[in-house]
Short mmCIF file of C-alpha atoms and ligand atoms in Angstrom, two decimals:
data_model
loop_
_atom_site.label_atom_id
_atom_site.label_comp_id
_atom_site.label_asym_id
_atom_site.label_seq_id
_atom_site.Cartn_x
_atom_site.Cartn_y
_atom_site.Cartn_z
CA UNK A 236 9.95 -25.37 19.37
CA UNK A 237 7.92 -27.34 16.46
CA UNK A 238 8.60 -27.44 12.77
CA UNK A 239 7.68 -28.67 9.74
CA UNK A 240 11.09 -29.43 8.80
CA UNK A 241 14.74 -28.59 10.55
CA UNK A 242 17.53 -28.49 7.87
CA UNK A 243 21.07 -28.55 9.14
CA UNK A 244 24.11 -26.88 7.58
CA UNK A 245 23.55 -23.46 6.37
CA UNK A 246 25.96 -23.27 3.42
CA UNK A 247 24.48 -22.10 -0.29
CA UNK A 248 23.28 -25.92 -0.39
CA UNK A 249 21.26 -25.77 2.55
CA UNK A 250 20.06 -21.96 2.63
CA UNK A 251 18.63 -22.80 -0.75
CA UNK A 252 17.23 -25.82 0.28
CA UNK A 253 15.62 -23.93 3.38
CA UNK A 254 14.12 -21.46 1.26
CA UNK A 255 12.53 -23.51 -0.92
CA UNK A 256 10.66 -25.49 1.61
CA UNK A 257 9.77 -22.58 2.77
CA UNK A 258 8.21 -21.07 -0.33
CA UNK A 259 6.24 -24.23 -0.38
CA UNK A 260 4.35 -23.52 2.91
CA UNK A 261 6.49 -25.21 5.18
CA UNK A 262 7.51 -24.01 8.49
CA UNK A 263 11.53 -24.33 8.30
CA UNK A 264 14.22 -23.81 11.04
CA UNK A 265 17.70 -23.42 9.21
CA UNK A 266 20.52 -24.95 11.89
CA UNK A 267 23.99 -24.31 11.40
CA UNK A 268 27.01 -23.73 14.15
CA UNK A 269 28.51 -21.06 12.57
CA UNK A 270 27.93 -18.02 10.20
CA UNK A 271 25.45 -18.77 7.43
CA UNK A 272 27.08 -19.28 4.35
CA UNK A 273 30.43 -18.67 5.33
CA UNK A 274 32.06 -21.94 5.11
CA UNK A 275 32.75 -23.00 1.45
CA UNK A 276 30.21 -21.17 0.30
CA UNK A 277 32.16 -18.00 1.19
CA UNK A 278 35.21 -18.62 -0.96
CA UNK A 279 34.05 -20.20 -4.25
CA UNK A 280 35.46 -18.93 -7.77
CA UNK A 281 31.58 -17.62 -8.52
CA UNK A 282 30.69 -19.92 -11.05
CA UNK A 283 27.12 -20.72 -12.06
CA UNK A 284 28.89 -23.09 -14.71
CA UNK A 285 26.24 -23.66 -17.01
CA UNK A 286 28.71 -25.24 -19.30
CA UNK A 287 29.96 -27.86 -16.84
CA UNK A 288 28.10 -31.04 -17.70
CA UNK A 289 31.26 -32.64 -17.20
CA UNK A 290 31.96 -32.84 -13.79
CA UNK A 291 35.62 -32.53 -12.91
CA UNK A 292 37.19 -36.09 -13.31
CA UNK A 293 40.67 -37.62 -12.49
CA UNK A 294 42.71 -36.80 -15.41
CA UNK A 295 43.87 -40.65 -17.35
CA UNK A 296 46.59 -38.87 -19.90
CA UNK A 297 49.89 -40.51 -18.96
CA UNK A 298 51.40 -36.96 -18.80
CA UNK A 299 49.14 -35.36 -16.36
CA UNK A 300 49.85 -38.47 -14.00
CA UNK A 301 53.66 -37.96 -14.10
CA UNK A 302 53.10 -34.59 -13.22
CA UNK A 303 50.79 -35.29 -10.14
CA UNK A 304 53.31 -38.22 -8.77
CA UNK A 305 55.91 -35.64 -8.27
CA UNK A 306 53.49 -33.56 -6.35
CA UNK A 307 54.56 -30.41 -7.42
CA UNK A 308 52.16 -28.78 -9.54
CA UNK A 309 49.74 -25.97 -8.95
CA UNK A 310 46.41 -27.75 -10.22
CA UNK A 311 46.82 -30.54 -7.63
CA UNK A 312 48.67 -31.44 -4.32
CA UNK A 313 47.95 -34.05 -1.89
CA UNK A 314 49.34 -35.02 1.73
CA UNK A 315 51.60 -38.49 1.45
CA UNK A 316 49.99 -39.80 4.76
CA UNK A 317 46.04 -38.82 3.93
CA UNK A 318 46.76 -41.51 0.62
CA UNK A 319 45.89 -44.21 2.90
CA UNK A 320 42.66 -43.50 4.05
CA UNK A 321 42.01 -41.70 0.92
CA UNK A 322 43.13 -44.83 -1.53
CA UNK A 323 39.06 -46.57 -1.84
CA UNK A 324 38.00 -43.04 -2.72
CA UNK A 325 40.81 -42.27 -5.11
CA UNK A 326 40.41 -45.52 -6.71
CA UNK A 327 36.88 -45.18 -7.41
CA UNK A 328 36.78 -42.04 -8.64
CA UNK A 329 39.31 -42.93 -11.25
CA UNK A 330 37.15 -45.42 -12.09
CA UNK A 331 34.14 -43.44 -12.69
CA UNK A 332 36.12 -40.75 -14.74
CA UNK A 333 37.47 -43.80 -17.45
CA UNK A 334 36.34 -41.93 -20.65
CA UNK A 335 32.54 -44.34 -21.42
CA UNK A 336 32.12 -43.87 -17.43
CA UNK A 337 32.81 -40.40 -17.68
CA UNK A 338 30.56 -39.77 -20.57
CA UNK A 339 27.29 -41.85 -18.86
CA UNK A 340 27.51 -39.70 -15.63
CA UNK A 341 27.83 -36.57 -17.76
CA UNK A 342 24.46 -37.58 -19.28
CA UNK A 343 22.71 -37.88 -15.91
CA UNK A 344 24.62 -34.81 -14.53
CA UNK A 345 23.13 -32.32 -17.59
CA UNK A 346 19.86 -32.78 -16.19
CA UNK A 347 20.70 -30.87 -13.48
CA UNK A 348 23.59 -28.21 -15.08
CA UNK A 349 20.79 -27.44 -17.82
CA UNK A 350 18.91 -25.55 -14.79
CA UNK A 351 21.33 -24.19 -13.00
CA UNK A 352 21.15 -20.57 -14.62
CA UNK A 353 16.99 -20.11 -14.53
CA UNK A 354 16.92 -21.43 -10.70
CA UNK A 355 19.52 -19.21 -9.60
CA UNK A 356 17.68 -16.54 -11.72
CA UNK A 357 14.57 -16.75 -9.62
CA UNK A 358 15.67 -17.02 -6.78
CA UNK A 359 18.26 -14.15 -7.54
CA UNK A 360 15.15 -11.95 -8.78
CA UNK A 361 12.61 -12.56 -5.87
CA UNK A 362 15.59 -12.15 -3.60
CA UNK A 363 16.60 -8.56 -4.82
CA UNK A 364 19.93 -10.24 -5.54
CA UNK A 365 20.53 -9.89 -9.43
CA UNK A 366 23.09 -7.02 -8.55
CA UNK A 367 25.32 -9.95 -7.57
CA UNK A 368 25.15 -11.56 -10.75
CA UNK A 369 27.41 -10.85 -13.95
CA UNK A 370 25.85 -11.75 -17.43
CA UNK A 371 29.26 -11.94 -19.51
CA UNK A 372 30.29 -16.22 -19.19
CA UNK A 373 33.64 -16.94 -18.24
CA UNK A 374 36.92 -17.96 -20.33
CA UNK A 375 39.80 -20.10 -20.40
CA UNK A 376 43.14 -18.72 -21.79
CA UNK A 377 46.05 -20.46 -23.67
CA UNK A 378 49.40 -20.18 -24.01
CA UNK A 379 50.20 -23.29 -26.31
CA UNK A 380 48.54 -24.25 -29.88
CA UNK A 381 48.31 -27.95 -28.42
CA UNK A 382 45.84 -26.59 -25.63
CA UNK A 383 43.72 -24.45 -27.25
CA UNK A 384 43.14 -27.00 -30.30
CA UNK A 385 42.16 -29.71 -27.35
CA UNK A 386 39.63 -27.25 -25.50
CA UNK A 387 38.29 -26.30 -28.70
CA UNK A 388 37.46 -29.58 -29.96
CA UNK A 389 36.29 -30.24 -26.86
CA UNK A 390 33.64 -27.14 -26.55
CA UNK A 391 32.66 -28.26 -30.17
CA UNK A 392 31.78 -31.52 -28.84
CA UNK A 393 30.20 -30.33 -25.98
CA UNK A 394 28.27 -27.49 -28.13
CA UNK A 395 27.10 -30.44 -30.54
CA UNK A 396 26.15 -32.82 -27.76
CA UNK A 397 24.54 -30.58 -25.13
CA UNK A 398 23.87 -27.43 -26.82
CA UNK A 399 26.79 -25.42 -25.08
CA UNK A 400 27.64 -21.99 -26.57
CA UNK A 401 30.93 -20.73 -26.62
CA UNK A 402 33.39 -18.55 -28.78
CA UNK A 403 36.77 -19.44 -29.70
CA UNK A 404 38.97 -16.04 -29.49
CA UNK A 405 42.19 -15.50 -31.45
CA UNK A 406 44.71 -13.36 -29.54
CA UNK A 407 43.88 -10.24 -31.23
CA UNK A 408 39.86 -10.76 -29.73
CA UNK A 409 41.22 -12.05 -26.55
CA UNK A 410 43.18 -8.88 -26.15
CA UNK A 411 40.24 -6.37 -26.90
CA UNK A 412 38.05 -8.43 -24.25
CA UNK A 413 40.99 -8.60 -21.45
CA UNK A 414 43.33 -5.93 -22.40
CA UNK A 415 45.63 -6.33 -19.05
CA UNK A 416 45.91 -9.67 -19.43
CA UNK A 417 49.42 -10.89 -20.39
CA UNK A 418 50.04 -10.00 -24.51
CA UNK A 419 51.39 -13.69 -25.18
CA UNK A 420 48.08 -15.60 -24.73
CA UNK A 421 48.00 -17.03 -28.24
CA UNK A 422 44.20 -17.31 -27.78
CA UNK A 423 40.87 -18.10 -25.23
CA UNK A 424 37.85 -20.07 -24.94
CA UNK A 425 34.85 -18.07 -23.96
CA UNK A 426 31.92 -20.27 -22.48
CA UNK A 427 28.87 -17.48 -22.75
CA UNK A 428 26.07 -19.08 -20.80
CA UNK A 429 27.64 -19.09 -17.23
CA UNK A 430 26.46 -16.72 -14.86
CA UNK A 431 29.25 -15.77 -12.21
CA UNK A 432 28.56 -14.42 -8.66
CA UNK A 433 30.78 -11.43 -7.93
CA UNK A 434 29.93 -11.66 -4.21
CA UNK A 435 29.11 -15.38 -3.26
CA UNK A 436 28.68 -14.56 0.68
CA UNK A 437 26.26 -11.95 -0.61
CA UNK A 438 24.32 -14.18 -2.03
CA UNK A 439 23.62 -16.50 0.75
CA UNK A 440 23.27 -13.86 2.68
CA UNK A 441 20.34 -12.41 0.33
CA UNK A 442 19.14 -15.76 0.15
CA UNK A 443 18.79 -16.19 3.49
CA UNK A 444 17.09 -12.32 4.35
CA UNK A 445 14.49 -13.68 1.92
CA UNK A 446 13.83 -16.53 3.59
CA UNK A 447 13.72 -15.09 6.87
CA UNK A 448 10.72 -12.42 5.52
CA UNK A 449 9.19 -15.43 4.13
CA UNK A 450 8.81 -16.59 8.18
CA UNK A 451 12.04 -18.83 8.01
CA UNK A 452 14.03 -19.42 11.63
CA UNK A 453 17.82 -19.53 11.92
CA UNK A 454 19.25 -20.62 14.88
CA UNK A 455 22.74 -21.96 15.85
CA UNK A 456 23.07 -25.72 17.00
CA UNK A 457 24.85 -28.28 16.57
CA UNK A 458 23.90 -30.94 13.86
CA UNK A 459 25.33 -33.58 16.04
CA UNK A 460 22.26 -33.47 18.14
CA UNK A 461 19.96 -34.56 15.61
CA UNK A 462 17.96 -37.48 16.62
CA UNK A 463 14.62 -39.09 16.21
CA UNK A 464 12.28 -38.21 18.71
CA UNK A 465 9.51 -40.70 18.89
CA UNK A 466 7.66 -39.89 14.94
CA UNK A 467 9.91 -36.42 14.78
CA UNK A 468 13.53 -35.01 14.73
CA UNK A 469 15.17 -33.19 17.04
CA UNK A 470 17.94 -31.10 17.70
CA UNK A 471 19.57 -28.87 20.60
CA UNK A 472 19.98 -25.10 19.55
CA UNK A 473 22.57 -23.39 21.03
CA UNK A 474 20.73 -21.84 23.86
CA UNK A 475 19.78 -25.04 25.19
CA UNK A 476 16.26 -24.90 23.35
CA UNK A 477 15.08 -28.92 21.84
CA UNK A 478 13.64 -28.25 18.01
CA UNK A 479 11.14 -30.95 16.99
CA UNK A 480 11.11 -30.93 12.95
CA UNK A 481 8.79 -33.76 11.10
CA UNK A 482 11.64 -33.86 8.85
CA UNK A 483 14.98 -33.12 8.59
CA UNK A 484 17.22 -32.25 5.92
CA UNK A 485 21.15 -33.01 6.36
CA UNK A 486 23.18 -30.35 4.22
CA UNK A 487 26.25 -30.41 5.98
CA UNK A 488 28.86 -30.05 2.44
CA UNK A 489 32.18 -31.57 3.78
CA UNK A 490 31.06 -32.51 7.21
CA UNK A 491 28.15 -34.32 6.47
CA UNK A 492 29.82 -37.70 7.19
CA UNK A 493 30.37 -36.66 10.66
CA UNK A 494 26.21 -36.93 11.12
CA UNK A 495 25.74 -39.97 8.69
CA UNK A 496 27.84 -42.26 10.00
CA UNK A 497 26.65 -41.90 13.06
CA UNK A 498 23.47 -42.57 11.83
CA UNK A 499 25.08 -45.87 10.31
CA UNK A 500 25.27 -44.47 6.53
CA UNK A 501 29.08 -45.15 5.34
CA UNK A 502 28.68 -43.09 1.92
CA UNK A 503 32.08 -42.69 0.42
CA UNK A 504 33.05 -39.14 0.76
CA UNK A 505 35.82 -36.92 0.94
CA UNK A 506 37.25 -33.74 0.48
CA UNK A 507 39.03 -31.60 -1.93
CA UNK A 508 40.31 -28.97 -0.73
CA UNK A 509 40.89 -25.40 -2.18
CA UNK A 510 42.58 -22.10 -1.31
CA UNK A 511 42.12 -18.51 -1.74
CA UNK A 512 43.70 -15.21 -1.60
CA UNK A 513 42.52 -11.68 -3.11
CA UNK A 514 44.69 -8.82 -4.33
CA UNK A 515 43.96 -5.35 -5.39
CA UNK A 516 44.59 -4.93 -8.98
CA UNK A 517 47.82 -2.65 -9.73
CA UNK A 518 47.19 1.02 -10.96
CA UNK A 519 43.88 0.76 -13.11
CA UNK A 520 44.44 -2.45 -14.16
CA UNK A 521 40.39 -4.55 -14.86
CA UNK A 522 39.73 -8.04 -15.40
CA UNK A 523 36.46 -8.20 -16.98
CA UNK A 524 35.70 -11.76 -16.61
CA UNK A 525 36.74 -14.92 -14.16
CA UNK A 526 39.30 -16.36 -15.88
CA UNK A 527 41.28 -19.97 -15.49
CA UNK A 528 45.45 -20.99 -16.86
CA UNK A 529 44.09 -23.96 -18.66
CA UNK A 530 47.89 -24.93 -18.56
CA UNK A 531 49.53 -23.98 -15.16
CA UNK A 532 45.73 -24.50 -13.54
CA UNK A 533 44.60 -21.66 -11.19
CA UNK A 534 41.61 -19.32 -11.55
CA UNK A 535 41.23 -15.41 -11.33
CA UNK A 536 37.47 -14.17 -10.53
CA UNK A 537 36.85 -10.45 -10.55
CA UNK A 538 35.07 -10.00 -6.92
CA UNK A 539 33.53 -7.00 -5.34
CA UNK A 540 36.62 -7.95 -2.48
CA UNK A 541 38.98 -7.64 -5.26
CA UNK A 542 40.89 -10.30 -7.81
CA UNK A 543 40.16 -13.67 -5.88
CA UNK A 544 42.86 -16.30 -7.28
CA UNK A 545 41.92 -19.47 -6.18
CA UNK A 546 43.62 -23.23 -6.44
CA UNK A 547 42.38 -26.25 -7.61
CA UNK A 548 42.15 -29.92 -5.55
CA UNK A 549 44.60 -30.70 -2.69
CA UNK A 550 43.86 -34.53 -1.45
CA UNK A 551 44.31 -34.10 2.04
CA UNK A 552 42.19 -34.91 5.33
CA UNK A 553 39.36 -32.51 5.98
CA UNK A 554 40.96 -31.40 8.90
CA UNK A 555 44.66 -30.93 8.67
CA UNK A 556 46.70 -28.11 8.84
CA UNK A 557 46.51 -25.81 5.88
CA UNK A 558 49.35 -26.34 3.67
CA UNK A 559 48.93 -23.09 1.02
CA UNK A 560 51.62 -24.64 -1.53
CA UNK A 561 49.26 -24.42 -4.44
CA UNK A 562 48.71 -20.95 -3.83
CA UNK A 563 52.37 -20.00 -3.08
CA UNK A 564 53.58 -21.61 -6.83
CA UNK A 565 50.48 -19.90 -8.61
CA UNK A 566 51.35 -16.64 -7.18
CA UNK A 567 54.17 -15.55 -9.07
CA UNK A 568 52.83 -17.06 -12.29
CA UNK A 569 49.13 -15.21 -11.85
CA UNK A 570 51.38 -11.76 -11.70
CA UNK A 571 52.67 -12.50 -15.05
CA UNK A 572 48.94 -13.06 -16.11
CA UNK A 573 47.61 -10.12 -15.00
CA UNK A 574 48.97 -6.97 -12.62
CA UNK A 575 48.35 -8.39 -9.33
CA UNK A 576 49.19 -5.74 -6.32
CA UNK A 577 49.34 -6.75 -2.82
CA UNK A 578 47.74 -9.04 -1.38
CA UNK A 579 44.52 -8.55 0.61
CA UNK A 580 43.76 -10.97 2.71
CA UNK A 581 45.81 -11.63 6.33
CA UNK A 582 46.14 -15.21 5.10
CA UNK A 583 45.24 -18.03 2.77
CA UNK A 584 41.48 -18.98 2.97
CA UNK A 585 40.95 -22.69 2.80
CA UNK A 586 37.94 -24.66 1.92
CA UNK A 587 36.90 -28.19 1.42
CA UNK A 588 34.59 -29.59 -1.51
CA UNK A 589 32.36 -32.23 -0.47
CA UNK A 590 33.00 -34.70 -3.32
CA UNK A 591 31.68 -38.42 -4.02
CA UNK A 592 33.63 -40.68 -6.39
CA UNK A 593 30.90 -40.96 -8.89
CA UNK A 594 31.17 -36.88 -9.16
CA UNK A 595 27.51 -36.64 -8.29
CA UNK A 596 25.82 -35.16 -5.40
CA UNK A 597 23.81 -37.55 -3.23
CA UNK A 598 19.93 -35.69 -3.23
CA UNK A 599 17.37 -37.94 -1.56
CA UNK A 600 15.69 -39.90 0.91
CA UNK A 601 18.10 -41.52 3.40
CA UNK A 602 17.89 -45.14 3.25
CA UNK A 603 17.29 -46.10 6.70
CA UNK A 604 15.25 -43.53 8.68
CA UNK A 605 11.78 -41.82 7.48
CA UNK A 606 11.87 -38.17 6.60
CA UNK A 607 15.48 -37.95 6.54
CA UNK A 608 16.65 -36.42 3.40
CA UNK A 609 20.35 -35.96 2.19
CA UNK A 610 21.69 -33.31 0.17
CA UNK A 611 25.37 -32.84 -0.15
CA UNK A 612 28.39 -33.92 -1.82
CA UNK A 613 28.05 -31.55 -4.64
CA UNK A 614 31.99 -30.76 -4.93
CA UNK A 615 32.85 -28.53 -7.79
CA UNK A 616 29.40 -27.28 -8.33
CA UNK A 617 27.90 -26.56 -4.83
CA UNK A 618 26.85 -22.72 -5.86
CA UNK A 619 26.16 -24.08 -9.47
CA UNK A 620 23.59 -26.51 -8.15
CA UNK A 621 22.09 -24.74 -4.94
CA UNK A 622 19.15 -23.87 -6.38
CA UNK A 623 18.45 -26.45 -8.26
CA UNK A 624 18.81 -29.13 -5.48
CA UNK A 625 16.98 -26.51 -3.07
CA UNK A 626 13.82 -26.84 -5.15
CA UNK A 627 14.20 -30.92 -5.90
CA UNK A 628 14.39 -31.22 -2.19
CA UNK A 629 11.67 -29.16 -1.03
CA UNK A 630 9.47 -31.65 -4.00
CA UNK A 631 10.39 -34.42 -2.49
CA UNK A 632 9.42 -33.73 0.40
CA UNK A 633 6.45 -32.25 0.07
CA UNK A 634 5.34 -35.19 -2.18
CA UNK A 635 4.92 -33.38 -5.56
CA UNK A 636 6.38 -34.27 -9.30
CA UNK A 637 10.44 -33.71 -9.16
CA UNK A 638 11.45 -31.07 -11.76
CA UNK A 639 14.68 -33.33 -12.44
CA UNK A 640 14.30 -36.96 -11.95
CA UNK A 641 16.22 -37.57 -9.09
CA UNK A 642 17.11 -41.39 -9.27
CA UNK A 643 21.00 -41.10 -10.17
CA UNK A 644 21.96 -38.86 -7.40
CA UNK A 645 19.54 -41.18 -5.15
CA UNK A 646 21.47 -42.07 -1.56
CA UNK A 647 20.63 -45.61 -2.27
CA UNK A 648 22.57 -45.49 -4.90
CA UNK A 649 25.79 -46.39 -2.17
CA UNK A 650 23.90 -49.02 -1.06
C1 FAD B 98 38.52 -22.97 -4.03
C2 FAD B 98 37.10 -23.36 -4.37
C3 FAD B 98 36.50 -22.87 -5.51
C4 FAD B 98 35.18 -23.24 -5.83
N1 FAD B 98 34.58 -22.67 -6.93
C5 FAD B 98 33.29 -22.99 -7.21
C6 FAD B 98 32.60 -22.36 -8.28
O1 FAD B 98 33.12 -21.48 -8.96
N2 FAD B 98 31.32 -22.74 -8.54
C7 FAD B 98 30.68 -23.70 -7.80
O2 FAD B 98 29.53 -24.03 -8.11
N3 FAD B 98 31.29 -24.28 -6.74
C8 FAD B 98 32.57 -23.95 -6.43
N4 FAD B 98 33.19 -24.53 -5.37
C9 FAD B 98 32.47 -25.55 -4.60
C10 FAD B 98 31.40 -24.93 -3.70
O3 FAD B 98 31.95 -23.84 -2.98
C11 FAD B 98 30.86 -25.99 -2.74
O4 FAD B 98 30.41 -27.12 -3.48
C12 FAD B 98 29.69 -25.46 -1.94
O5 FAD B 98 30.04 -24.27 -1.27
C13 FAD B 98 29.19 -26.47 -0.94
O6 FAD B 98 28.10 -25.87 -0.26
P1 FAD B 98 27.45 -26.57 0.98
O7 FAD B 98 26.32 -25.72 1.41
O8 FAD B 98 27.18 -28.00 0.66
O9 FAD B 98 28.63 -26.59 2.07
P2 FAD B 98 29.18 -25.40 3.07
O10 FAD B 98 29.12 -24.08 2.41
O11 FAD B 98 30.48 -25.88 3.57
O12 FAD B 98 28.11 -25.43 4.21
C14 FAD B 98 28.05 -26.45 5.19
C15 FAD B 98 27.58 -25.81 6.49
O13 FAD B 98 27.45 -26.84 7.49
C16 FAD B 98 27.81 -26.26 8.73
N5 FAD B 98 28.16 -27.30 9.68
C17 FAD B 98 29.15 -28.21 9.59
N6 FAD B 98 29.13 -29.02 10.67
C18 FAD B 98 28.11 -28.62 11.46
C19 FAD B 98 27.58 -29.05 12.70
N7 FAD B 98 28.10 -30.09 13.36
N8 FAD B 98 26.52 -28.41 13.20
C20 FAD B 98 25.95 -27.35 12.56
N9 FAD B 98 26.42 -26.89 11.38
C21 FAD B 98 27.49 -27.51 10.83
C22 FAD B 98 28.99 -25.35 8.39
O14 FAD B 98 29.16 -24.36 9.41
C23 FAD B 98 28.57 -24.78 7.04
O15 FAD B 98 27.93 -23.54 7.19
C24 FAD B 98 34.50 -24.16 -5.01
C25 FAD B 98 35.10 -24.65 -3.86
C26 FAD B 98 36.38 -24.25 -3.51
C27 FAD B 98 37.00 -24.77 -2.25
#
């Protein structure tokens, strides 16, 4: 079988990346060993965070750090013997999230955030997808003056620098936007340009329908069969069939290493992982938007499965047992938010975020081989940034003008 290009990993990332070759005039087959889009991409919080120039750094307040050494808080939780192997990665990205650090890479990172909304729009639209999509932002909610005077500051700074909207909610306003939620919140933060996914399976899934009509393949196969063959790629589908590709796109999220090092890239990744659980909401009970506990630091996303709490970063290796702790303190907590019933899923979902220390996805040409082309590590922001790396990719490789200049999130970048 012959190809213009064979992209491997068909997450969000690599669906969209698919599709956009595709609607370039390529000829694309879309590799992955599993279920398209039902890896990370599955179990996401929804966000299309349109306010999250930011990207998520390692917190420097003295407090924060107490709090993580005893390894018993909800926001974070890592595995005592992954610290090891995980200590160059840790170290680094502490480094990059010092405050000037943090504030250079949030300059380079808004070039791509400031798209995320209109790519996922068209794609969305031509995709018959915009059912999926929720137009009302997303909030944070406090519980302490102290908080909500940080956040707000904070959003100011971010409206004045970037051009972020938001609205700062007393109690009273909080209350008539998210009557069920618990009647001590002294107050929330209401970012208004996100766009949240109610159904983030669905979405791949539409994303991937459309690129099939558009004369896309999808086959499974394992990515650790791609080789060059002579001036192509090539790699061995499931049924035994070779696929020759002229180029070949790696999107493999949290496994991507597994393929690049054999290919003699050592890129400094790792994983943070993330659970999930839904619940049915008790008697008629609505939460009308996704909504995170700034201060105890889980999230609750209204999904068409039902209320999907999810946790935030456990440091851990990709592949060890699941340890649900995170989930298991926020529980109890997220029934005091907001009238959880019972739970709906036969256990804990767990997923990994495919994070470099510089909090940047690596888009590009790979270093060493021709018509390689990397695109991973987007961590936080995977469904946030699938279309918009989907479209930079299928530029590059078709030669034209990148939309975003790619150079920071360049491979070479790690040398
Ligand atoms: C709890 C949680 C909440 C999150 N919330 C958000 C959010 O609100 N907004 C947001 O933007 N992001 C969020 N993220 C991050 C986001 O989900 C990820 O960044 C994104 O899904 C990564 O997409 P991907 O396509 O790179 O990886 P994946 O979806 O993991 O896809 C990789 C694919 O590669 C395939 N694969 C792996 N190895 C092989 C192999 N050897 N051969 C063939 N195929 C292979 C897998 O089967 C998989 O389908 C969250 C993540 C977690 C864990």
């Amino acid at each position: 079988m012959r190809t213009d290009a064979i992209v491997v990993g068909a997450g969000i990332v690599g669906i969209s990346v698919a599709l956009h070759l595709q609607k370039a005039g390529r000829s694309v087959l879309l590799v992955d060993r599993g279920q398209p889009g039902g890896e990370t991409s599955y179990g996401n919080a929804g966000l299309i965070q349109r306010e999250g120039v930011y990207p998520y750094g390692f917190p420097h307040d003295f407090g924060a750090l107490i709090r993580y050494a005893m390894n018993n808080t909800i926001d974070a939780h890592y595995h005592w013997n992954a610290i090891p192997k995980l200590a160059p990665f840790l170290w680094s990205y502490w480094m990059h999230s010092r405050a000037s650090q943090h504030e250079a890479i949030a300059h380079k990172y808004a070039t791509l955030i400031e798209h995320c909304v209109t790519e996922h729009d068209a794609l969305a639209q031509e995709a018959g997808a915009t059912d999926l999509l929720r137009r009302k932002g997303w909030m944070k909610v406090f519980r302490t003056p102290f908080e909500q005077e940080t956040r707000l500051a904070e959003a100011a700074r971010w409206k004045r620098d970037y051009g972020l909207n938001h609205r700062a909610l007393d109690a009273a306003a909080l209350r008539i936007e998210e009557p069920h939620l618990d009647q001590s919140l002294i107050g929330g933060l209401h970012w208004t340009d996100p766009v949240t996914v109610i159904d983030p399976l669905g979405l791949s899934k539409a994303y991937l329908a459309l690129f099939e009509k558009l004369g896309g393949r999808v086959a499974q196969g394992d990515a650790g069969t791609l080789a060059q063959d002579g001036d192509r790629w090539s790699v061995t589908l499931a049924d035994g069939t070779k696929a020759l590709g002229m180029d070949a796109v790696v999107a493999l999220g949290p496994w991507a290493d597994v393929l690049t090092r054999r290919l003699g890239y050592h890129l400094p990744l790792a994983v943070k992982r993330g659970y999930h659980m839904h619940y049915k909401p008790l008697g008629n009970a609505v939460l009308n938007h996704p909504v995170l506990d700034t201060e105890r630091g889980y999230f609750l996303a209204p999904m068409r499965q039902g209320v999907r709490l999810t946790t935030g970063a456990e440091f851990a290796n990709r592949d060890a047992p699941k340890t649900p702790v995170q989930l298991a303190r926020a529980e109890p907590i997220a029934r005091t938010l907001f009238p959880l019933g019972e739970r709906l899923d036969a256990e804990p979902w767990l997923g990994n975020r495919p994070c470099t220390p510089d909090m940047m996805p690596i888009i590009g040409p790979a270093p060493k081989h021709r018509n390689l082309w990397f695109s991973f590590g987007h961590a936080h922001h995977g469904l946030t940034l699938a279309a918009v790396t989907g479209r930079m990719v299928a530029e590059m490789v078709s030669g034209q003008k990148v939309f975003v200049d790619p150079t920071p999130f360049a491979p070479a970048r790690f040398g």
